[in-house]
JSON list of C-alpha atoms in Angstrom, two decimals:
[
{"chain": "E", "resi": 59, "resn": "UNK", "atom": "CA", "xyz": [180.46, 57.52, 101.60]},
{"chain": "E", "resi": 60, "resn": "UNK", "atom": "CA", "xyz": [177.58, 59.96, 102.56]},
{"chain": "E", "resi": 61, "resn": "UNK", "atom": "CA", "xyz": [175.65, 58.70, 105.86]},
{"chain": "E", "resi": 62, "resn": "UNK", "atom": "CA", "xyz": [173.63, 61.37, 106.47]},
{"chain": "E", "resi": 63, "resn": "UNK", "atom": "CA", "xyz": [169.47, 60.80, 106.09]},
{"chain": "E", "resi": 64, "resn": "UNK", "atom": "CA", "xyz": [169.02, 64.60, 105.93]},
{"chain": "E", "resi": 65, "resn": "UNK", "atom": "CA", "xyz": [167.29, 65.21, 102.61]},
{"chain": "E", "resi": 66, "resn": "UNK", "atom": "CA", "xyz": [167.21, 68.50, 101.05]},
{"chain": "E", "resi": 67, "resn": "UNK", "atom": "CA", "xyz": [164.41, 68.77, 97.95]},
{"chain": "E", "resi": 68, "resn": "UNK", "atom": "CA", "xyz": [166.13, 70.81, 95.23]},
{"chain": "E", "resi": 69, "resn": "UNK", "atom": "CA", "xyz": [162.71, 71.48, 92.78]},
{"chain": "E", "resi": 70, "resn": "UNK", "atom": "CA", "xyz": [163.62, 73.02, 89.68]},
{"chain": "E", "resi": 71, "resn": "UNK", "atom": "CA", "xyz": [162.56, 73.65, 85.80]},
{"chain": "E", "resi": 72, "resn": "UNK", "atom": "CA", "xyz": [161.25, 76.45, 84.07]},
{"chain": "E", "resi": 73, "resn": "UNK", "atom": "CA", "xyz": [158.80, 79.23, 85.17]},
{"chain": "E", "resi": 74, "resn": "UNK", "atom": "CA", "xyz": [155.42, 78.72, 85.39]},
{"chain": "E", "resi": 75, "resn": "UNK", "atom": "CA", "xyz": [155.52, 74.68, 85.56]},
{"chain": "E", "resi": 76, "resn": "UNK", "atom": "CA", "xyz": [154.52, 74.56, 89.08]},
{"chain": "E", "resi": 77, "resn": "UNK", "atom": "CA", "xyz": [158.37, 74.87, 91.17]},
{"chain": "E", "resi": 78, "resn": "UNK", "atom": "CA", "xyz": [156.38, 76.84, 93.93]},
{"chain": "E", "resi": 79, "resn": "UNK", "atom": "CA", "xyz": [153.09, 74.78, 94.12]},
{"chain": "E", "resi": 80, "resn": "UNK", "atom": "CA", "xyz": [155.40, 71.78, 94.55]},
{"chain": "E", "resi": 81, "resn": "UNK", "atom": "CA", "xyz": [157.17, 73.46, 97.44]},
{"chain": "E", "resi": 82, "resn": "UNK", "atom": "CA", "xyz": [154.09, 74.38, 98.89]},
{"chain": "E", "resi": 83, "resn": "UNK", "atom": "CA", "xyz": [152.38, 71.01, 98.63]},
{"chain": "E", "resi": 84, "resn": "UNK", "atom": "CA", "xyz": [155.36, 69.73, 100.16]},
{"chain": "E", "resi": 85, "resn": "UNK", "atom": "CA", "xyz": [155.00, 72.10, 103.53]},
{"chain": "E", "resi": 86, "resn": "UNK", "atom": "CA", "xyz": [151.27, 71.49, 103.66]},
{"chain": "E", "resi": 87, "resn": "UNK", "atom": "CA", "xyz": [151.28, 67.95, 103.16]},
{"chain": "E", "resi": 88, "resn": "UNK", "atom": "CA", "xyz": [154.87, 66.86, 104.83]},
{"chain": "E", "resi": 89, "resn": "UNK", "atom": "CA", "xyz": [155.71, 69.78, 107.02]},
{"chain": "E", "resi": 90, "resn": "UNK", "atom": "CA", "xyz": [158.77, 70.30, 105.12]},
{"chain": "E", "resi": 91, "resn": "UNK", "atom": "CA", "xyz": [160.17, 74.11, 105.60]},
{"chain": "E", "resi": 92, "resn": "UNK", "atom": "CA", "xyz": [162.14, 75.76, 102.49]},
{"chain": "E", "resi": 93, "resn": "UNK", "atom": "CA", "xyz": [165.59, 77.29, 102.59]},
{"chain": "E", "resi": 94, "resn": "UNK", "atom": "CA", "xyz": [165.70, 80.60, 103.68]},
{"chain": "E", "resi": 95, "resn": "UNK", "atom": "CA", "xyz": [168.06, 82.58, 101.33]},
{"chain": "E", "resi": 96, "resn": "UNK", "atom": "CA", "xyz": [169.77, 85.98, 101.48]},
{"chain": "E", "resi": 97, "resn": "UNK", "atom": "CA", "xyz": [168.97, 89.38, 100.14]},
{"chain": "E", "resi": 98, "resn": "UNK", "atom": "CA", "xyz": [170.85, 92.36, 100.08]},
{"chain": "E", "resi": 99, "resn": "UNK", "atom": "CA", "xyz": [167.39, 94.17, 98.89]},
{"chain": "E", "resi": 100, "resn": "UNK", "atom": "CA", "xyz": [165.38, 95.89, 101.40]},
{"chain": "E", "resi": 101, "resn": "UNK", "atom": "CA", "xyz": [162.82, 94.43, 103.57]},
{"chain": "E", "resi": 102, "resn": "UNK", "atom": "CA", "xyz": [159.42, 94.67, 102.69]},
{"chain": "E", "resi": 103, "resn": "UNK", "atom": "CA", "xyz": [156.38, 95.76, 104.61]},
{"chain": "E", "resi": 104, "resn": "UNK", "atom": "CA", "xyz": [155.17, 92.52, 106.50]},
{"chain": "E", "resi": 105, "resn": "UNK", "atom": "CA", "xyz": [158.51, 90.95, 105.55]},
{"chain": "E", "resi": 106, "resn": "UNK", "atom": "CA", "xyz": [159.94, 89.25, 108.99]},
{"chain": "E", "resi": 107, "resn": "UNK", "atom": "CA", "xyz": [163.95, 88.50, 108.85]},
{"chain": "E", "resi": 108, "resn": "UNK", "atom": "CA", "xyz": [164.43, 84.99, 108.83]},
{"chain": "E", "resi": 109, "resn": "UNK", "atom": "CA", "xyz": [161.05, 83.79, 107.71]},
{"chain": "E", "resi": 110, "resn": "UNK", "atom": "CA", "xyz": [161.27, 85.31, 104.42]},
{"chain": "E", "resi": 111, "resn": "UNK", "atom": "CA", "xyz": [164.64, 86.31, 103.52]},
{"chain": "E", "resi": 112, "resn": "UNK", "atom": "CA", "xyz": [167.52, 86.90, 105.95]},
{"chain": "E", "resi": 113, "resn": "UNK", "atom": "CA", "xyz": [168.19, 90.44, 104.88]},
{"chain": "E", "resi": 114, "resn": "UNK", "atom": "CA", "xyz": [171.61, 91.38, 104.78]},
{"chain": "E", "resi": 115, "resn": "UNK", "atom": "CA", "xyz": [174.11, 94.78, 103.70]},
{"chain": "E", "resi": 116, "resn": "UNK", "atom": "CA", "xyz": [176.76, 93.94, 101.37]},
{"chain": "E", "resi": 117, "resn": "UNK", "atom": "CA", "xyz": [179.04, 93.83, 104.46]},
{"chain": "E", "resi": 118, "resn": "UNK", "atom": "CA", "xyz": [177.05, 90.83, 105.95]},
{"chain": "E", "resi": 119, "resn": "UNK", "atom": "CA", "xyz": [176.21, 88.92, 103.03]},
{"chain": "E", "resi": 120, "resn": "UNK", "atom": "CA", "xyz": [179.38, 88.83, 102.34]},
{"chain": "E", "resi": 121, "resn": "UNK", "atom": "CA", "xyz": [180.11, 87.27, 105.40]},
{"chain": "E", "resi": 122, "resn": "UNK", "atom": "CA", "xyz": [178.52, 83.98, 103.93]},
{"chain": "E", "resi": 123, "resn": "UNK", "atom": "CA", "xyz": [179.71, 80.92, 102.49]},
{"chain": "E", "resi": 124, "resn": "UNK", "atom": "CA", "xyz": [177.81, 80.70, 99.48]},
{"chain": "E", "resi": 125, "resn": "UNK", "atom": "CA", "xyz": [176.28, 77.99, 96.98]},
{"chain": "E", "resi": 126, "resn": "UNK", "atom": "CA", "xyz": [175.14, 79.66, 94.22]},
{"chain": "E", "resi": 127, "resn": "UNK", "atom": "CA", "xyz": [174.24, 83.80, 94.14]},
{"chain": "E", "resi": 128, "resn": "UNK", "atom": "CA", "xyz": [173.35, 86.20, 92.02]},
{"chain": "E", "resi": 129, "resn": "UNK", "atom": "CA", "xyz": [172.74, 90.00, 91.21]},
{"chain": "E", "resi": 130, "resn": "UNK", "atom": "CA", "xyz": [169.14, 91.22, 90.53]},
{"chain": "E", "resi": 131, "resn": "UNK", "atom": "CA", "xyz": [168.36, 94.94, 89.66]},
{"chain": "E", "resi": 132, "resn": "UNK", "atom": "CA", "xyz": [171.13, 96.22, 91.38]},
{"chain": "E", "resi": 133, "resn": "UNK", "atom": "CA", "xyz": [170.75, 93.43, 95.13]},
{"chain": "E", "resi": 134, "resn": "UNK", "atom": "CA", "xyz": [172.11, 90.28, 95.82]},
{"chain": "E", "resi": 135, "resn": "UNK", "atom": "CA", "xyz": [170.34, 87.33, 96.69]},
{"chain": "E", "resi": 136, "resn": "UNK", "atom": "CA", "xyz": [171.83, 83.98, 97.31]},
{"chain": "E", "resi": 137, "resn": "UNK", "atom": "CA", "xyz": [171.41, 80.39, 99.51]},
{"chain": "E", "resi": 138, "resn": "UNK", "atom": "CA", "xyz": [174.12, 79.84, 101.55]},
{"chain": "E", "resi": 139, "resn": "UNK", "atom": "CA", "xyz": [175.69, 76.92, 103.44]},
{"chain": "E", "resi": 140, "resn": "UNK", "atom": "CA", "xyz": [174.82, 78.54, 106.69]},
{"chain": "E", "resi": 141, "resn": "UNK", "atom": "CA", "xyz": [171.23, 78.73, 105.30]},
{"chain": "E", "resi": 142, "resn": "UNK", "atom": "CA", "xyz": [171.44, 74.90, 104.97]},
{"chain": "E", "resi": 143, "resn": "UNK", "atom": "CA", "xyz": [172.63, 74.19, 108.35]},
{"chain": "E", "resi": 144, "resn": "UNK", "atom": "CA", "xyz": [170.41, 76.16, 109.79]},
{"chain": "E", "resi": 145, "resn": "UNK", "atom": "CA", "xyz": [167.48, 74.64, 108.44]},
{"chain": "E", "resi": 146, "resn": "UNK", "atom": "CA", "xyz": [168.62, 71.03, 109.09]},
{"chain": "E", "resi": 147, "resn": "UNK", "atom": "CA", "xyz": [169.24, 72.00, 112.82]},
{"chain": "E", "resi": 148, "resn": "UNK", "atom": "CA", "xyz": [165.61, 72.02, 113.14]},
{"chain": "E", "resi": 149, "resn": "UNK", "atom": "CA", "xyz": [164.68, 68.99, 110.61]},
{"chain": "E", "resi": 150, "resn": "UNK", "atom": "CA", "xyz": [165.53, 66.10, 108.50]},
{"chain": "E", "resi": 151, "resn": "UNK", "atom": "CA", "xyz": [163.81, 67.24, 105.36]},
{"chain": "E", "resi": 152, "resn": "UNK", "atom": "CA", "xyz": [163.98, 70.74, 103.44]},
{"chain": "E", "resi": 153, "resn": "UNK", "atom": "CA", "xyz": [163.25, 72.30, 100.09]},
{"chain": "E", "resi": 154, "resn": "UNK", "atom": "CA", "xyz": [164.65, 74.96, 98.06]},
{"chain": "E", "resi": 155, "resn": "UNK", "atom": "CA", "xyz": [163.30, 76.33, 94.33]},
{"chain": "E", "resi": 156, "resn": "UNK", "atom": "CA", "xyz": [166.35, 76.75, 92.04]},
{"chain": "E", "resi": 157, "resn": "UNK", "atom": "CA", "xyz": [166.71, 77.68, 88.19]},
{"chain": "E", "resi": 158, "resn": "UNK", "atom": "CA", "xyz": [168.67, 74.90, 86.63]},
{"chain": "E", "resi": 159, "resn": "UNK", "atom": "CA", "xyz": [171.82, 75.76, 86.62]},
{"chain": "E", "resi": 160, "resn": "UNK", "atom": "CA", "xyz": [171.48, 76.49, 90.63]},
{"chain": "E", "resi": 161, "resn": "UNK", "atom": "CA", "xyz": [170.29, 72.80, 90.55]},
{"chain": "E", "resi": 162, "resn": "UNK", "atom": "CA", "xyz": [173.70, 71.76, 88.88]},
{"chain": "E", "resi": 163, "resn": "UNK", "atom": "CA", "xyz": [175.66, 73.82, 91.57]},
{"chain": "E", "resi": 164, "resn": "UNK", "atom": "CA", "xyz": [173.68, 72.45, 94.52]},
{"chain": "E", "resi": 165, "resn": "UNK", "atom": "CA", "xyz": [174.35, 68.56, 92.48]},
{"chain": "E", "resi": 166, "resn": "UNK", "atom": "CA", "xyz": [178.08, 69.20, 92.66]},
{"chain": "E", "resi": 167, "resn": "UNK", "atom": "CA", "xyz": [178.86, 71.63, 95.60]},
{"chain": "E", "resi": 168, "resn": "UNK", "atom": "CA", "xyz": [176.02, 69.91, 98.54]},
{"chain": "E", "resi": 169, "resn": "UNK", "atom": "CA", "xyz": [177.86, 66.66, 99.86]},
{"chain": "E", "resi": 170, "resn": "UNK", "atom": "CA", "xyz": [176.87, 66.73, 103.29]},
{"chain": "E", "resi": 171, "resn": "UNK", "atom": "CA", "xyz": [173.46, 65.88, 102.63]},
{"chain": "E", "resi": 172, "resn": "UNK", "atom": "CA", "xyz": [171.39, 63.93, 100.22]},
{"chain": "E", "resi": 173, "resn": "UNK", "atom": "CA", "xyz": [170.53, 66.22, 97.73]},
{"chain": "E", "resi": 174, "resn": "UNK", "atom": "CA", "xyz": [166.80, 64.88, 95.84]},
{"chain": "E", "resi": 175, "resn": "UNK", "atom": "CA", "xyz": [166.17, 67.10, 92.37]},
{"chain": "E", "resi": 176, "resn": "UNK", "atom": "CA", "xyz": [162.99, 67.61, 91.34]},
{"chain": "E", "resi": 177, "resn": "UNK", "atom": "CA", "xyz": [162.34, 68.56, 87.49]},
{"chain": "E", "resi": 178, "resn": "UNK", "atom": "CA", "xyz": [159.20, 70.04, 86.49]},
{"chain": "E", "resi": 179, "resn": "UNK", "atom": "CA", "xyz": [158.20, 70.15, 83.36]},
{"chain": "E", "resi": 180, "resn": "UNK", "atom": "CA", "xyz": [154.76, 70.26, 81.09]},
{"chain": "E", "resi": 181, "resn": "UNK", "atom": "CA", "xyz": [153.93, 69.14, 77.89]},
{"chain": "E", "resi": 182, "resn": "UNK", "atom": "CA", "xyz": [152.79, 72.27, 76.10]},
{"chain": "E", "resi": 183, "resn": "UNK", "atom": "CA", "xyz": [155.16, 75.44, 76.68]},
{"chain": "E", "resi": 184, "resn": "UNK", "atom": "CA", "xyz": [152.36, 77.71, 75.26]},
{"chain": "E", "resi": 185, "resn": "UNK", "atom": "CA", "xyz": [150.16, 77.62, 77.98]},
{"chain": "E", "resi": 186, "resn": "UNK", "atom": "CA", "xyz": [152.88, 78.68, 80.21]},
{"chain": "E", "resi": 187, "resn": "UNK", "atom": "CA", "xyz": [152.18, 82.47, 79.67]},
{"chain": "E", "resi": 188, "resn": "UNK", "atom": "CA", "xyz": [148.61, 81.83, 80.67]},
{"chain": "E", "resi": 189, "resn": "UNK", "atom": "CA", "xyz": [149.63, 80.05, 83.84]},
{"chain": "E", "resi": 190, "resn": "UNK", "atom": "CA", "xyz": [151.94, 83.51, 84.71]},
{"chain": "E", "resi": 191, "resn": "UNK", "atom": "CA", "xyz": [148.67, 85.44, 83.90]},
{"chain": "E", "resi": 192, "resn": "UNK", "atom": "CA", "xyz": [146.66, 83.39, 85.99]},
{"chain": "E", "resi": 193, "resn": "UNK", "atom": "CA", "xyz": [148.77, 83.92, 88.54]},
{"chain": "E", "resi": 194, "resn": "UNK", "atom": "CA", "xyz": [148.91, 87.76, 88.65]},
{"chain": "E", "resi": 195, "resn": "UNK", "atom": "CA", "xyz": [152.11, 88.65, 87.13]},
{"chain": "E", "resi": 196, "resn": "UNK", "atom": "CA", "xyz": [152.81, 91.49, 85.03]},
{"chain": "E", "resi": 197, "resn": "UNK", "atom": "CA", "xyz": [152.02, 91.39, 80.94]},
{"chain": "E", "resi": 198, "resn": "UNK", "atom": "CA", "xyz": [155.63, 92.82, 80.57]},
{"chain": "E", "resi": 199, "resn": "UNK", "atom": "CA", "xyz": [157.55, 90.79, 82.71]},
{"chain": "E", "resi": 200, "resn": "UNK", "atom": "CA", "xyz": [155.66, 87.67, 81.92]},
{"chain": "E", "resi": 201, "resn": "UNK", "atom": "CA", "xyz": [156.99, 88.54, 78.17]},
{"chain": "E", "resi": 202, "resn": "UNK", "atom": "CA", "xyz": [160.71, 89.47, 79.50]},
{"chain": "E", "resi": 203, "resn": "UNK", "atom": "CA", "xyz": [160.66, 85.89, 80.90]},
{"chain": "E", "resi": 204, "resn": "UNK", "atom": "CA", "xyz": [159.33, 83.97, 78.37]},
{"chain": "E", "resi": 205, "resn": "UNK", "atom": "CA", "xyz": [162.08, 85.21, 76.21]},
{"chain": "E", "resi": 206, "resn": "UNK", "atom": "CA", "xyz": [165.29, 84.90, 78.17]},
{"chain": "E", "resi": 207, "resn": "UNK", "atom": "CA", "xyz": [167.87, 82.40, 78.06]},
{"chain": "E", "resi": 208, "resn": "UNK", "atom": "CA", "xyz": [167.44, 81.08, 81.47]},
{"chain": "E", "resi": 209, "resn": "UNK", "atom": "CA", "xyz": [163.70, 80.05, 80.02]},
{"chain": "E", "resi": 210, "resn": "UNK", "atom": "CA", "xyz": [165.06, 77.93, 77.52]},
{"chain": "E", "resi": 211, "resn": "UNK", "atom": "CA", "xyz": [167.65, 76.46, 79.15]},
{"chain": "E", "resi": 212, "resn": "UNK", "atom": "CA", "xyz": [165.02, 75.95, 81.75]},
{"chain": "E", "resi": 213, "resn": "UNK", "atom": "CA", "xyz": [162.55, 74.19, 79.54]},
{"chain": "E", "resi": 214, "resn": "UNK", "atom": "CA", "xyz": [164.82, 71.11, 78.82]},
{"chain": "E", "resi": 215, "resn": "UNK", "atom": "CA", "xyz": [166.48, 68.64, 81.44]},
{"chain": "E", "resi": 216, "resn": "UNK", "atom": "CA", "xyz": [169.93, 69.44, 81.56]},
{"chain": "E", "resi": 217, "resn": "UNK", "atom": "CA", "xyz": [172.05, 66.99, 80.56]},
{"chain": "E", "resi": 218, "resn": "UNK", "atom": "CA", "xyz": [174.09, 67.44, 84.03]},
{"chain": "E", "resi": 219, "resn": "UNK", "atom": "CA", "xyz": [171.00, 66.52, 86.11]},
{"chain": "E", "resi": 220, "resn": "UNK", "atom": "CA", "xyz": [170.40, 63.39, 84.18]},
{"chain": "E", "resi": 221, "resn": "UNK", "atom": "CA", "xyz": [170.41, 60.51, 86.20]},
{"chain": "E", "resi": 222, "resn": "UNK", "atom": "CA", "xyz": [170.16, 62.54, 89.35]},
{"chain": "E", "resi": 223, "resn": "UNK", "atom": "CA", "xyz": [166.84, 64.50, 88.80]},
{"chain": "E", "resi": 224, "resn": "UNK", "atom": "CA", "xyz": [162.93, 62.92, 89.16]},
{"chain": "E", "resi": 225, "resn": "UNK", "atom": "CA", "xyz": [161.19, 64.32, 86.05]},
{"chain": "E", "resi": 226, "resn": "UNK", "atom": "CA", "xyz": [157.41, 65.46, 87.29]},
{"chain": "E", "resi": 227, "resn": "UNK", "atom": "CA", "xyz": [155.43, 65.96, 84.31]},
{"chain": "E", "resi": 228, "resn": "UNK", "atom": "CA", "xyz": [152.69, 69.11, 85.72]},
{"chain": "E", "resi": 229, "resn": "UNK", "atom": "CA", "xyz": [150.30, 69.29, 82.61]},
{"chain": "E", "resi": 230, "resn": "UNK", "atom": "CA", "xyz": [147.64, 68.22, 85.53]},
{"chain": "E", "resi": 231, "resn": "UNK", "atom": "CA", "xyz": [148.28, 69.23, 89.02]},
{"chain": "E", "resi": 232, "resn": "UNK", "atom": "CA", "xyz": [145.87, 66.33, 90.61]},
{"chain": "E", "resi": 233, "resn": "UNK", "atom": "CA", "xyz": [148.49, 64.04, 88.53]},
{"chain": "E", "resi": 234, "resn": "UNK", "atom": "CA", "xyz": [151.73, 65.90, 89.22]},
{"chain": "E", "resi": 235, "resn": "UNK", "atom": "CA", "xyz": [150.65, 65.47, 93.10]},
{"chain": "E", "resi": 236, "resn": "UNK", "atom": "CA", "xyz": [150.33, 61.61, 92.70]},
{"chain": "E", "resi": 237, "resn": "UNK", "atom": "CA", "xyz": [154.09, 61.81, 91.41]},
{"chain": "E", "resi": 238, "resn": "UNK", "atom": "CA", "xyz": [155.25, 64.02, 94.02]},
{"chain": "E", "resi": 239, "resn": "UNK", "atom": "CA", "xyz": [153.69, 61.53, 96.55]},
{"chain": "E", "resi": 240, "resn": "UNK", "atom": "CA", "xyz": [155.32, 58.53, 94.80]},
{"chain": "E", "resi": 241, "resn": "UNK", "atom": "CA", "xyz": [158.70, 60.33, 95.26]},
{"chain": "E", "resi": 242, "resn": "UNK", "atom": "CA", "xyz": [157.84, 61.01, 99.31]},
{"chain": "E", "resi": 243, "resn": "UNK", "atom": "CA", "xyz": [157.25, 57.29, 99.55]},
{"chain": "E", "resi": 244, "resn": "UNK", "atom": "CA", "xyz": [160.24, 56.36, 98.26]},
{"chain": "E", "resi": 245, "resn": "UNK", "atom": "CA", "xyz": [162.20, 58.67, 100.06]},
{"chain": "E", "resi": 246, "resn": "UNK", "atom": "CA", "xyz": [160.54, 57.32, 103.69]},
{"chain": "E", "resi": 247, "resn": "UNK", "atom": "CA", "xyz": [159.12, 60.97, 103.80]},
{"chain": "E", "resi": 248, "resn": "UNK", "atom": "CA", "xyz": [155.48, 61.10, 106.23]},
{"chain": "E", "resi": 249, "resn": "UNK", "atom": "CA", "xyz": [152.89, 63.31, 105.42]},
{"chain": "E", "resi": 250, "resn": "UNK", "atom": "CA", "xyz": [151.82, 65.46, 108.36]},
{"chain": "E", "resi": 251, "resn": "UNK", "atom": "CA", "xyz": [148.10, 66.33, 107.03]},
{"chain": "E", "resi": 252, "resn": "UNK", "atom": "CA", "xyz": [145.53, 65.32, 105.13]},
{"chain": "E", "resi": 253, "resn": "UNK", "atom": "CA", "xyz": [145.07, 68.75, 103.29]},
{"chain": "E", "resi": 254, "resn": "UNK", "atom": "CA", "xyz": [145.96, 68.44, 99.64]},
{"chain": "E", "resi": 255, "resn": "UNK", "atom": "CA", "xyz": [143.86, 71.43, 98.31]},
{"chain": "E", "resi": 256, "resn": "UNK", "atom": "CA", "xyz": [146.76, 73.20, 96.83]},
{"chain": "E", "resi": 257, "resn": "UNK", "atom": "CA", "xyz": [146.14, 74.92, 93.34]},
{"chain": "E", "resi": 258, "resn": "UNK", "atom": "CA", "xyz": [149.17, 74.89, 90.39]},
{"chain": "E", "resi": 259, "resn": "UNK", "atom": "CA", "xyz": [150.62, 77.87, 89.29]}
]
C-alpha cells in the first residue's frame, strides 16, 4: 500500500490541445515545478543546466535509471528516476508533459508516488493545426505532426489509462481552467496566486 502524499501531475494527449498551457497554469497558479528531463543534445544559448534540461554525453545519460526515453534527430532525451527524486526533494507536487504511451510507462513503472494523469483533449481535431500556427511553429513540421502515428494514437484515450486518467476537455481554455481547478481541489492542492492570465496553445 502506497503512503506517500507526493503527487506527480503526468498531463498528456495530443499536440496542440493545451499539455503545456496546463503545465504552465499549474506553476503560475500552484507553484508546482515540472520534471526536469535529460538531453544528450547540446545546450542552447540562454539554456541553464538543470533549469531546462540536465544536459548530458552519452556516457552520463547513461548513467541514469530511466522511465521512459527516446531518440530524436540523432540525441537522446529522457525523464529519469533521479529526475523524480530530485524534484520531490524540494516539493510535494510536480508535473511532467508526456505523449501517451510515456503516460502508460509512468502508470505502470512510478510506484513510489501518486501518479495523477491528466488527458487533454478537444472536440474538433481540425482546429488543431491552427492552434500550432498560432503558436509559431513551422508550416512543415506542423504538417509532419499532424500526420504521424503518435498523433493519432494521441488523439484518443488509451484504453490503458482508462480509469486512471482525468479527461480535460480544452475546446475553451477559461473552461478547461475551471476543470483543472476542480482536479487541484480534489487533490488538496493550494493555489499560490491569484494570476490566472495564462493563454492556450
Amino acid at each position: 500500500m502506497m503512503a506517500t502524499t507526493k503527487r506527480l501531475l503526468v498531463i498528456t494527449g495530443a499536440t496542440g490541445t493545451g499539455k503545456t498551457s496546463v503545465q504552465q497554469y499549474l506553476h503560475q497558479q500552484y507553484g508546482i515545478n515540472r520534471i526536469i528531463t535529460h538531453t544528450t543534445r547540446p545546450q542552447r544559448p540562454g539554456e541553464v543546466d538543470g533549469r531546462d534540461y540536465y544536459f548530458e554525453d552519452d556516457a552520463s545519460f547513461a548513467d541514469n535509471h530511466f522511465i521512459e526515453h527516446v531518440r530524436y534527430s540523432g540525441y537522446q532525451y529522457g525523464s529519469s528516476f533521479e529526475g523524480l527524486d530530485r524534484a520531490f526533494a524540494q516539493a510535494d507536487v510536480a508535473s511532467i508533459v508526456l505523449d501517451t504511451a510515456g503516460a502508460i510507462t509512468y502508470q505502470e513503472r512510478v510506484h513510489q508516488y501518486r501518479v495523477e494523469t491528466i488527458f487533454m483533449t478537444i472536440t474538433d481535431p481540425s482546429v488543431l493545426a491552427e492552434r500550432l500556427t498560432q503558436r509559431g511553429d513551422d508550416a512543415a513540421m506542423i504538417a509532419q505532426r499532424l500526420a504521424s502515428d503518435e498523433f493519432e494514437r494521441d488523439l484518443a484515450l488509451p484504453d490503458a489509462l482508462v480509469g486512471h486518467a482525468d479527461v480535460v476537455d480544452n475546446d475553451d481554455w477559461q473552461l478547461a481552467r475551471v476543470q483543472v481547478d476542480a482536479l487541484l481541489i480534489d487533490w488538496s492542492v493550494q493555489p499560490v496566486s491569484g494570476d490566472h492570465n495564462v493563454t492556450a496553445s
